[in-house]
């Protein structure tokens, strides 16, 4: 033990190696080690809104060949600062040694947690011989808004009261006077949304949030945007999609109906390095304008007119004087609840198995397997030229009721991919373009 402690305080490169060896030697008597830490069934969640979140971990053997191993006790530390955990200290909660083999749904039992705050935790185990393990690596979880009263943001929509055919864009410019310590943003955009901050997309989730009965439940997501903010002017931008919230029809539909025009609620919590805070919340001071998506139906496809793009619309320097004011609305009525279901990501991008030119001049793209996905391709063409993509599960039978169109700007290579719709297919039929380059599909 003395050797291990001496190793831990060395700071040279060689000393760090000695420290690692020393720690392993100190806990060599334990046959287990904790791994795969999760909070509320997720890895490092950003929007935990449970007052007593549940922890879980996996007890794994140090030596995979050993059998008959089991956990007999655990100890959890929760801290507001990761550096405290590195010193095996907890300023929020120390469970103490608990005699139990439980490793799933272990409830937090410390003082009340604060909303929009990040916490770090780690766990230590005892094995069947009563030997303690080394501490796990620290894991993080961030709370969402633990009370409905903490939502100061308002639901907003495009003015007019009816769902516009062109999907709306929203933006809001705001200033930060001091350096940021951490910042969390929470958003529910219905039916779907794409969140942007200072010219960049926030997160890589697609088709978010999940489908619910919006009159009962609306799911919100949380993101850590600390590194995206800057002292001075900043800008939030949101593009909304119809999703399951507003089924417009007009092409293929599996059902019809609408909860109303697309709308959103967004709240950014900023904590500065001096401990003071600032909230940026959606309200009628936000600005809105029609975007380049001129038609979108969850199963009917999507039409994108690149000529309507507004470069820099999601940056602080953009001139939005021609944009109108957003309209406050009542929201669909559902309670805002943190989304716990795993988000949808682009799982992979598939290279076509074959591309064949048909007698009609269109191209048939064989993706190699049948899957639920979105087409993705790059093309060049003239301004105003329209590229049309239809999907098919069977070769030679494109489904005309589900189509993607993209109207080009004529400015070099252009990327075509729908945002708020998907379909199942194996074959894509592309017309209105010379041989599509870099064509394929992006699976969700």
Short mmCIF file of C-alpha atoms in Angstrom, two decimals:
data_model
loop_
_atom_site.label_atom_id
_atom_site.label_comp_id
_atom_site.label_asym_id
_atom_site.label_seq_id
_atom_site.Cartn_x
_atom_site.Cartn_y
_atom_site.Cartn_z
CA UNK A 1 0.00 0.00 0.00
CA UNK A 2 2.86 2.37 0.76
CA UNK A 3 4.30 1.87 -2.72
CA UNK A 4 0.92 2.61 -4.28
CA UNK A 5 0.50 5.85 -2.35
CA UNK A 6 3.96 7.05 -3.30
CA UNK A 7 3.21 6.29 -6.94
CA UNK A 8 0.05 8.37 -6.89
CA UNK A 9 1.80 11.65 -6.10
CA UNK A 10 4.50 11.47 -8.78
CA UNK A 11 4.01 13.87 -11.72
CA UNK A 12 6.67 12.86 -14.25
CA UNK A 13 5.76 10.60 -17.16
CA UNK A 14 7.54 7.72 -15.47
CA UNK A 15 5.72 8.54 -12.26
CA UNK A 16 2.36 8.29 -13.98
CA UNK A 17 3.24 4.78 -15.11
CA UNK A 18 4.28 3.98 -11.56
CA UNK A 19 0.99 5.37 -10.29
CA UNK A 20 -1.01 3.11 -12.57
CA UNK A 21 0.98 0.08 -11.51
CA UNK A 22 0.70 1.09 -7.87
CA UNK A 23 -3.09 1.36 -7.99
CA UNK A 24 -3.42 -2.06 -9.58
CA UNK A 25 -1.12 -3.54 -6.95
CA UNK A 26 -3.14 -1.95 -4.14
CA UNK A 27 -6.35 -3.64 -5.26
CA UNK A 28 -4.84 -6.87 -6.52
CA UNK A 29 -6.83 -8.86 -3.91
CA UNK A 30 -10.21 -8.10 -5.53
CA UNK A 31 -11.58 -10.42 -8.21
CA UNK A 32 -14.16 -7.90 -9.50
CA UNK A 33 -14.21 -4.45 -11.05
CA UNK A 34 -17.15 -2.11 -11.78
CA UNK A 35 -17.86 -1.09 -15.36
CA UNK A 36 -20.58 0.25 -17.69
CA UNK A 37 -21.93 2.92 -15.35
CA UNK A 38 -25.38 4.25 -16.24
CA UNK A 39 -27.82 6.71 -14.73
CA UNK A 40 -31.51 6.32 -15.53
CA UNK A 41 -30.53 3.52 -17.93
CA UNK A 42 -28.40 5.87 -20.05
CA UNK A 43 -24.72 6.66 -20.40
CA UNK A 44 -24.05 10.17 -19.07
CA UNK A 45 -27.57 11.55 -19.68
CA UNK A 46 -28.06 15.30 -20.11
CA UNK A 47 -31.70 15.67 -18.98
CA UNK A 48 -32.41 13.59 -15.89
CA UNK A 49 -35.66 14.88 -14.38
CA UNK A 50 -36.10 12.22 -11.67
CA UNK A 51 -35.71 13.51 -8.11
CA UNK A 52 -34.02 10.23 -7.14
CA UNK A 53 -32.26 8.97 -10.26
CA UNK A 54 -31.38 5.30 -10.52
CA UNK A 55 -27.79 4.10 -10.88
CA UNK A 56 -26.59 0.86 -12.39
CA UNK A 57 -23.30 -0.81 -13.26
CA UNK A 58 -21.86 -4.14 -14.30
CA UNK A 59 -19.69 -6.28 -12.03
CA UNK A 60 -17.08 -7.92 -14.21
CA UNK A 61 -14.26 -10.30 -13.41
CA UNK A 62 -10.71 -8.99 -13.40
CA UNK A 63 -9.70 -12.45 -14.66
CA UNK A 64 -12.27 -13.61 -17.26
CA UNK A 65 -11.34 -17.25 -16.54
CA UNK A 66 -12.51 -17.14 -12.91
CA UNK A 67 -15.96 -18.39 -11.97
CA UNK A 68 -18.28 -18.07 -8.98
CA UNK A 69 -17.66 -14.36 -8.48
CA UNK A 70 -20.26 -12.02 -7.06
CA UNK A 71 -20.76 -8.57 -5.63
CA UNK A 72 -21.55 -8.46 -1.91
CA UNK A 73 -21.50 -4.69 -1.27
CA UNK A 74 -21.17 -1.32 -2.99
CA UNK A 75 -20.39 2.30 -2.20
CA UNK A 76 -21.42 5.28 -4.36
CA UNK A 77 -19.95 8.75 -4.31
CA UNK A 78 -21.70 11.72 -5.95
CA UNK A 79 -19.97 15.09 -6.30
CA UNK A 80 -20.60 18.42 -7.96
CA UNK A 81 -16.95 18.59 -9.05
CA UNK A 82 -15.08 15.77 -10.76
CA UNK A 83 -11.84 16.69 -9.00
CA UNK A 84 -13.40 15.75 -5.66
CA UNK A 85 -14.04 12.22 -6.90
CA UNK A 86 -10.43 11.93 -7.94
CA UNK A 87 -9.60 12.41 -4.25
CA UNK A 88 -12.33 9.89 -3.25
CA UNK A 89 -14.45 12.66 -1.75
CA UNK A 90 -18.13 13.46 -2.21
CA UNK A 91 -19.73 16.80 -1.44
CA UNK A 92 -23.22 15.69 -2.52
CA UNK A 93 -23.74 12.08 -1.39
CA UNK A 94 -21.72 9.21 0.04
CA UNK A 95 -23.82 6.05 0.35
CA UNK A 96 -21.27 4.40 2.61
CA UNK A 97 -20.65 0.67 2.28
CA UNK A 98 -24.00 -1.00 1.58
CA UNK A 99 -24.21 -4.78 1.96
CA UNK A 100 -26.08 -5.73 -1.23
CA UNK A 101 -25.65 -7.53 -4.52
CA UNK A 102 -27.91 -4.99 -6.24
CA UNK A 103 -26.39 -3.31 -9.26
CA UNK A 104 -29.51 -2.12 -11.12
CA UNK A 105 -32.02 0.57 -10.07
CA UNK A 106 -29.96 1.71 -7.09
CA UNK A 107 -31.70 4.91 -6.02
CA UNK A 108 -29.90 8.14 -5.24
CA UNK A 109 -30.67 8.89 -1.57
CA UNK A 110 -28.78 12.10 -0.91
CA UNK A 111 -29.90 15.72 -0.51
CA UNK A 112 -32.25 17.13 -3.20
CA UNK A 113 -30.55 17.60 -6.54
CA UNK A 114 -30.57 20.95 -8.31
CA UNK A 115 -32.05 21.44 -11.77
CA UNK A 116 -29.87 22.06 -14.87
CA UNK A 117 -26.77 20.93 -12.92
CA UNK A 118 -24.08 18.39 -13.78
CA UNK A 119 -22.95 15.80 -11.23
CA UNK A 120 -20.22 13.17 -11.23
CA UNK A 121 -20.41 9.77 -9.59
CA UNK A 122 -18.43 6.59 -9.19
CA UNK A 123 -18.85 3.25 -7.46
CA UNK A 124 -16.70 0.78 -5.53
CA UNK A 125 -17.61 -2.88 -5.00
CA UNK A 126 -16.77 -5.69 -2.60
CA UNK A 127 -16.47 -9.25 -3.90
CA UNK A 128 -17.48 -12.61 -2.47
CA UNK A 129 -14.36 -12.66 -0.30
CA UNK A 130 -15.04 -9.23 1.15
CA UNK A 131 -12.24 -7.65 -0.88
CA UNK A 132 -12.82 -4.07 -2.18
CA UNK A 133 -12.31 -3.20 -5.82
CA UNK A 134 -10.68 -0.10 -7.21
CA UNK A 135 -13.10 2.75 -7.82
CA UNK A 136 -14.76 2.88 -11.20
CA UNK A 137 -14.02 5.70 -13.58
CA UNK A 138 -16.18 8.78 -12.86
CA UNK A 139 -19.37 9.11 -14.89
CA UNK A 140 -21.50 12.22 -15.34
CA UNK A 141 -25.20 12.95 -15.37
CA UNK A 142 -26.92 16.30 -15.74
CA UNK A 143 -30.33 17.13 -14.42
CA UNK A 144 -33.06 18.61 -16.55
CA UNK A 145 -35.83 20.75 -15.11
CA UNK A 146 -37.08 18.92 -12.03
CA UNK A 147 -40.22 21.01 -11.67
CA UNK A 148 -42.71 22.23 -14.25
CA UNK A 149 -42.50 25.67 -12.62
CA UNK A 150 -38.90 25.99 -13.79
CA UNK A 151 -39.98 26.18 -17.42
CA UNK A 152 -39.96 29.94 -17.98
CA UNK A 153 -39.78 29.51 -21.76
CA UNK A 154 -42.97 29.81 -23.80
CA UNK A 155 -44.21 27.69 -26.66
CA UNK A 156 -43.80 29.58 -29.94
CA UNK A 157 -44.90 29.01 -33.52
CA UNK A 158 -44.95 30.81 -36.85
CA UNK A 159 -47.63 33.54 -36.94
CA UNK A 160 -50.88 32.96 -38.73
CA UNK A 161 -52.34 30.07 -36.74
CA UNK A 162 -52.23 27.54 -39.60
CA UNK A 163 -49.49 25.11 -40.47
CA UNK A 164 -47.40 26.67 -43.28
CA UNK A 165 -46.47 24.52 -46.26
CA UNK A 166 -42.85 25.69 -46.01
CA UNK A 167 -41.37 24.58 -42.71
CA UNK A 168 -40.37 27.48 -40.44
CA UNK A 169 -36.99 28.60 -39.16
CA UNK A 170 -36.60 30.31 -35.77
CA UNK A 171 -33.65 32.27 -34.42
CA UNK A 172 -32.71 34.31 -31.37
CA UNK A 173 -29.65 36.45 -30.78
CA UNK A 174 -28.41 36.96 -27.23
CA UNK A 175 -25.33 38.32 -25.48
CA UNK A 176 -23.13 36.81 -22.77
CA UNK A 177 -21.05 39.26 -20.78
CA UNK A 178 -18.77 36.81 -18.94
CA UNK A 179 -16.88 33.53 -19.49
CA UNK A 180 -19.04 30.42 -19.28
CA UNK A 181 -18.43 27.60 -16.81
CA UNK A 182 -21.15 25.33 -18.13
CA UNK A 183 -24.35 25.59 -20.15
CA UNK A 184 -27.24 23.20 -20.80
CA UNK A 185 -30.02 23.69 -23.32
CA UNK A 186 -33.38 21.89 -23.22
CA UNK A 187 -35.71 21.76 -26.21
CA UNK A 188 -38.90 20.18 -27.48
CA UNK A 189 -39.60 20.91 -31.14
CA UNK A 190 -42.79 19.43 -32.57
CA UNK A 191 -43.11 17.38 -34.69
CA UNK A 192 -39.28 17.17 -35.12
CA UNK A 193 -36.50 19.72 -34.87
CA UNK A 194 -32.90 20.49 -35.72
CA UNK A 195 -31.18 22.70 -33.15
CA UNK A 196 -28.29 24.97 -34.13
CA UNK A 197 -26.01 27.30 -32.18
CA UNK A 198 -23.58 29.82 -33.63
CA UNK A 199 -23.68 28.29 -37.08
CA UNK A 200 -23.27 24.65 -36.05
CA UNK A 201 -25.71 21.83 -35.44
CA UNK A 202 -26.15 20.80 -31.80
CA UNK A 203 -25.99 17.03 -31.35
CA UNK A 204 -26.42 14.33 -33.96
CA UNK A 205 -29.88 13.07 -33.08
CA UNK A 206 -32.39 12.73 -35.90
CA UNK A 207 -36.21 12.44 -35.92
CA UNK A 208 -36.26 13.86 -32.40
CA UNK A 209 -38.32 13.90 -30.19
CA UNK A 210 -40.07 10.55 -30.01
CA UNK A 211 -43.70 10.12 -31.02
CA UNK A 212 -46.24 10.51 -28.19
CA UNK A 213 -49.81 11.59 -27.62
CA UNK A 214 -48.78 15.22 -27.52
CA UNK A 215 -51.89 16.22 -25.56
CA UNK A 216 -50.59 14.10 -22.69
CA UNK A 217 -46.80 14.04 -22.99
CA UNK A 218 -44.19 16.08 -24.84
CA UNK A 219 -40.60 14.85 -24.70
CA UNK A 220 -37.69 17.25 -24.32
CA UNK A 221 -33.99 16.60 -24.83
CA UNK A 222 -30.95 18.19 -23.22
CA UNK A 223 -27.53 19.09 -24.60
CA UNK A 224 -24.31 20.36 -23.09
CA UNK A 225 -23.38 23.43 -25.17
CA UNK A 226 -20.64 24.85 -22.95
CA UNK A 227 -18.02 24.73 -25.68
CA UNK A 228 -20.33 26.30 -28.28
CA UNK A 229 -20.87 29.61 -26.45
CA UNK A 230 -18.66 32.70 -26.52
CA UNK A 231 -18.40 35.95 -24.65
CA UNK A 232 -20.33 38.52 -26.68
CA UNK A 233 -23.06 37.84 -29.25
CA UNK A 234 -24.48 34.35 -29.80
CA UNK A 235 -27.41 32.94 -31.75
CA UNK A 236 -29.74 29.95 -31.37
CA UNK A 237 -31.46 28.57 -34.45
CA UNK A 238 -34.20 25.94 -34.79
CA UNK A 239 -35.61 24.30 -37.91
CA UNK A 240 -38.93 22.52 -37.33
CA UNK A 241 -40.37 19.49 -39.10
CA UNK A 242 -43.94 18.19 -39.20
CA UNK A 243 -43.16 14.65 -38.08
CA UNK A 244 -46.01 12.71 -36.50
CA UNK A 245 -47.29 15.96 -34.99
CA UNK A 246 -48.67 17.48 -38.18
CA UNK A 247 -49.48 14.91 -40.88
CA UNK A 248 -50.15 17.06 -43.92
CA UNK A 249 -51.05 14.37 -46.45
CA UNK A 250 -50.72 15.27 -50.12
CA UNK A 251 -48.86 12.07 -50.88
CA UNK A 252 -48.69 8.70 -49.16
CA UNK A 253 -49.92 8.66 -45.54
CA UNK A 254 -50.50 5.88 -43.03
CA UNK A 255 -52.87 8.09 -41.08
CA UNK A 256 -54.10 11.67 -41.25
CA UNK A 257 -54.58 14.35 -38.66
CA UNK A 258 -52.77 17.18 -36.99
CA UNK A 259 -52.15 18.50 -33.51
CA UNK A 260 -51.57 21.90 -35.07
CA UNK A 261 -48.80 23.96 -36.64
CA UNK A 262 -45.19 23.02 -35.78
CA UNK A 263 -44.05 24.67 -32.56
CA UNK A 264 -41.20 24.63 -30.07
CA UNK A 265 -40.14 25.43 -26.54
CA UNK A 266 -36.46 26.02 -25.75
CA UNK A 267 -34.58 27.03 -22.60
CA UNK A 268 -30.83 27.61 -22.24
CA UNK A 269 -29.26 27.74 -18.77
CA UNK A 270 -25.83 29.37 -18.55
CA UNK A 271 -23.62 29.36 -15.45
CA UNK A 272 -20.68 31.76 -15.56
CA UNK A 273 -17.28 31.22 -13.99
CA UNK A 274 -18.16 33.66 -11.20
CA UNK A 275 -21.19 31.55 -10.22
CA UNK A 276 -23.87 33.86 -11.64
CA UNK A 277 -26.44 32.55 -14.11
CA UNK A 278 -28.45 33.58 -17.15
CA UNK A 279 -31.49 32.01 -18.82
CA UNK A 280 -32.27 32.34 -22.54
CA UNK A 281 -35.85 31.23 -23.22
CA UNK A 282 -38.12 31.03 -26.24
CA UNK A 283 -40.77 33.77 -26.38
CA UNK A 284 -42.28 36.18 -28.96
CA UNK A 285 -38.97 38.08 -29.13
CA UNK A 286 -37.64 35.21 -31.26
CA UNK A 287 -37.74 35.76 -35.04
CA UNK A 288 -39.10 33.41 -37.67
CA UNK A 289 -39.14 32.98 -41.47
CA UNK A 290 -40.09 30.22 -43.94
CA UNK A 291 -37.21 27.85 -44.63
CA UNK A 292 -36.04 25.90 -47.69
CA UNK A 293 -38.14 22.78 -46.94
CA UNK A 294 -41.30 23.55 -48.89
CA UNK A 295 -43.11 20.24 -48.30
CA UNK A 296 -42.68 17.55 -45.66
CA UNK A 297 -44.83 14.59 -44.67
CA UNK A 298 -43.55 11.87 -42.38
CA UNK A 299 -44.26 9.05 -44.86
CA UNK A 300 -44.94 11.12 -47.97
CA UNK A 301 -41.47 12.51 -48.56
CA UNK A 302 -39.89 15.93 -48.58
CA UNK A 303 -39.23 18.76 -51.06
CA UNK A 304 -36.21 21.01 -50.59
CA UNK A 305 -35.57 24.19 -52.53
CA UNK A 306 -31.93 25.11 -52.06
CA UNK A 307 -32.56 28.50 -53.67
CA UNK A 308 -34.44 29.48 -50.52
CA UNK A 309 -31.48 28.82 -48.25
CA UNK A 310 -30.42 31.69 -45.97
CA UNK A 311 -26.67 31.30 -45.37
CA UNK A 312 -25.71 32.19 -41.83
CA UNK A 313 -29.29 32.32 -40.55
CA UNK A 314 -28.16 30.58 -37.35
CA UNK A 315 -25.30 32.99 -36.58
CA UNK A 316 -25.25 36.19 -34.52
CA UNK A 317 -24.10 38.35 -37.47
CA UNK A 318 -27.07 37.45 -39.68
CA UNK A 319 -29.41 40.34 -40.54
CA UNK A 320 -32.88 39.17 -39.54
CA UNK A 321 -34.69 42.51 -39.82
CA UNK A 322 -36.89 41.08 -42.58
CA UNK A 323 -37.97 38.19 -40.37
CA UNK A 324 -41.25 38.32 -38.49
CA UNK A 325 -41.85 37.91 -34.77
CA UNK A 326 -42.66 34.43 -33.49
CA UNK A 327 -46.14 33.95 -32.06
CA UNK A 328 -46.71 32.66 -28.54
CA UNK A 329 -49.04 29.68 -28.34
CA UNK A 330 -50.48 27.38 -25.69
CA UNK A 331 -48.60 24.25 -26.73
CA UNK A 332 -50.35 20.93 -27.37
CA UNK A 333 -51.19 20.44 -23.69
CA UNK A 334 -48.90 17.54 -22.83
CA UNK A 335 -46.61 17.56 -19.80
CA UNK A 336 -42.95 18.17 -20.62
CA UNK A 337 -40.98 15.03 -19.71
CA UNK A 338 -37.32 14.19 -20.30
CA UNK A 339 -36.84 11.79 -23.20
CA UNK A 340 -35.25 8.60 -21.89
CA UNK A 341 -35.54 6.44 -25.00
CA UNK A 342 -32.23 6.05 -26.84
CA UNK A 343 -31.99 8.71 -29.57
CA UNK A 344 -31.97 7.86 -33.25
CA UNK A 345 -28.58 8.35 -34.90
CA UNK A 346 -27.38 7.74 -38.42
CA UNK A 347 -26.09 4.21 -37.88
CA UNK A 348 -24.06 3.93 -41.07
CA UNK A 349 -23.80 5.11 -44.64
CA UNK A 350 -24.20 2.46 -47.30
CA UNK A 351 -22.33 2.42 -50.59
CA UNK A 352 -24.60 1.34 -53.48
CA UNK A 353 -24.26 -2.22 -54.65
CA UNK A 354 -25.04 -1.07 -58.20
CA UNK A 355 -26.06 2.02 -60.19
CA UNK A 356 -27.78 1.38 -63.53
CA UNK A 357 -29.01 3.84 -66.15
CA UNK A 358 -32.54 3.10 -67.36
CA UNK A 359 -33.97 3.72 -70.81
CA UNK A 360 -35.97 6.65 -69.41
CA UNK A 361 -32.71 8.38 -68.48
CA UNK A 362 -33.29 7.89 -64.76
CA UNK A 363 -30.89 5.93 -62.59
CA UNK A 364 -31.68 2.87 -60.52
CA UNK A 365 -29.57 2.59 -57.36
CA UNK A 366 -29.47 -0.77 -55.60
CA UNK A 367 -28.57 -0.27 -51.93
CA UNK A 368 -27.90 -3.98 -51.47
CA UNK A 369 -30.51 -4.63 -48.78
CA UNK A 370 -33.94 -3.54 -47.68
CA UNK A 371 -33.88 -1.12 -44.78
CA UNK A 372 -35.49 1.93 -43.23
CA UNK A 373 -33.32 4.85 -44.23
CA UNK A 374 -32.97 8.17 -46.01
CA UNK A 375 -31.30 8.68 -49.41
CA UNK A 376 -28.08 10.68 -49.46
CA UNK A 377 -26.29 11.82 -52.60
CA UNK A 378 -24.27 14.66 -54.10
CA UNK A 379 -25.02 16.18 -57.49
CA UNK A 380 -24.17 19.06 -59.81
CA UNK A 381 -26.69 20.84 -61.99
CA UNK A 382 -28.19 24.07 -63.23
CA UNK A 383 -30.03 26.58 -61.06
CA UNK A 384 -33.68 25.57 -60.75
CA UNK A 385 -33.00 22.01 -61.89
CA UNK A 386 -35.10 19.55 -59.87
CA UNK A 387 -33.78 16.17 -58.80
CA UNK A 388 -36.45 13.60 -57.87
CA UNK A 389 -35.89 10.41 -55.88
CA UNK A 390 -38.53 7.71 -55.42
CA UNK A 391 -38.14 4.61 -53.26
CA UNK A 392 -38.91 0.95 -53.90
CA UNK A 393 -38.69 -2.25 -51.93
CA UNK A 394 -39.03 -4.32 -55.11
CA UNK A 395 -36.92 -3.70 -58.17
CA UNK A 396 -38.78 -1.86 -60.91
CA UNK A 397 -41.69 -0.79 -58.70
CA UNK A 398 -40.99 2.73 -57.40
CA UNK A 399 -43.57 4.03 -54.95
CA UNK A 400 -44.69 7.34 -56.41
CA UNK A 401 -46.51 8.30 -53.21
CA UNK A 402 -43.21 8.76 -51.41
CA UNK A 403 -40.73 11.07 -53.12
CA UNK A 404 -37.88 13.38 -52.33
CA UNK A 405 -37.21 16.38 -54.53
CA UNK A 406 -34.36 18.84 -54.40
CA UNK A 407 -34.26 22.05 -56.42
CA UNK A 408 -30.65 23.03 -57.05
CA UNK A 409 -28.90 26.37 -56.75
CA UNK A 410 -26.49 25.54 -59.56
CA UNK A 411 -23.52 26.47 -57.38
CA UNK A 412 -21.09 23.57 -57.55
CA UNK A 413 -21.58 20.25 -55.78
CA UNK A 414 -24.77 20.06 -53.73
CA UNK A 415 -25.74 17.54 -51.05
CA UNK A 416 -29.28 16.18 -51.07
CA UNK A 417 -30.68 14.43 -47.99
CA UNK A 418 -34.12 14.77 -46.37
CA UNK A 419 -34.28 15.75 -42.69
CA UNK A 420 -37.74 14.98 -41.36
CA UNK A 421 -38.93 11.89 -43.22
CA UNK A 422 -37.79 8.35 -43.96
CA UNK A 423 -39.03 5.24 -45.71
CA UNK A 424 -38.21 1.57 -46.22
CA UNK A 425 -36.54 0.68 -49.51
CA UNK A 426 -33.79 -1.20 -51.29
CA UNK A 427 -33.92 0.63 -54.60
CA UNK A 428 -33.78 4.35 -55.33
CA UNK A 429 -34.86 5.83 -58.65
CA UNK A 430 -33.23 9.18 -59.41
CA UNK A 431 -34.32 11.43 -62.26
CA UNK A 432 -33.45 14.96 -63.35
CA UNK A 433 -29.69 14.60 -63.02
CA UNK A 434 -26.66 13.16 -64.74
CA UNK A 435 -25.07 10.16 -63.05
CA UNK A 436 -25.39 10.81 -59.29
CA UNK A 437 -22.04 10.94 -57.57
CA UNK A 438 -21.47 9.61 -54.05
CA UNK A 439 -25.01 8.21 -53.89
CA UNK A 440 -26.22 5.95 -51.15
CA UNK A 441 -28.41 5.84 -48.12
CA UNK A 442 -28.03 6.94 -44.55
CA UNK A 443 -29.61 4.39 -42.22
CA UNK A 444 -31.26 5.63 -39.06
#
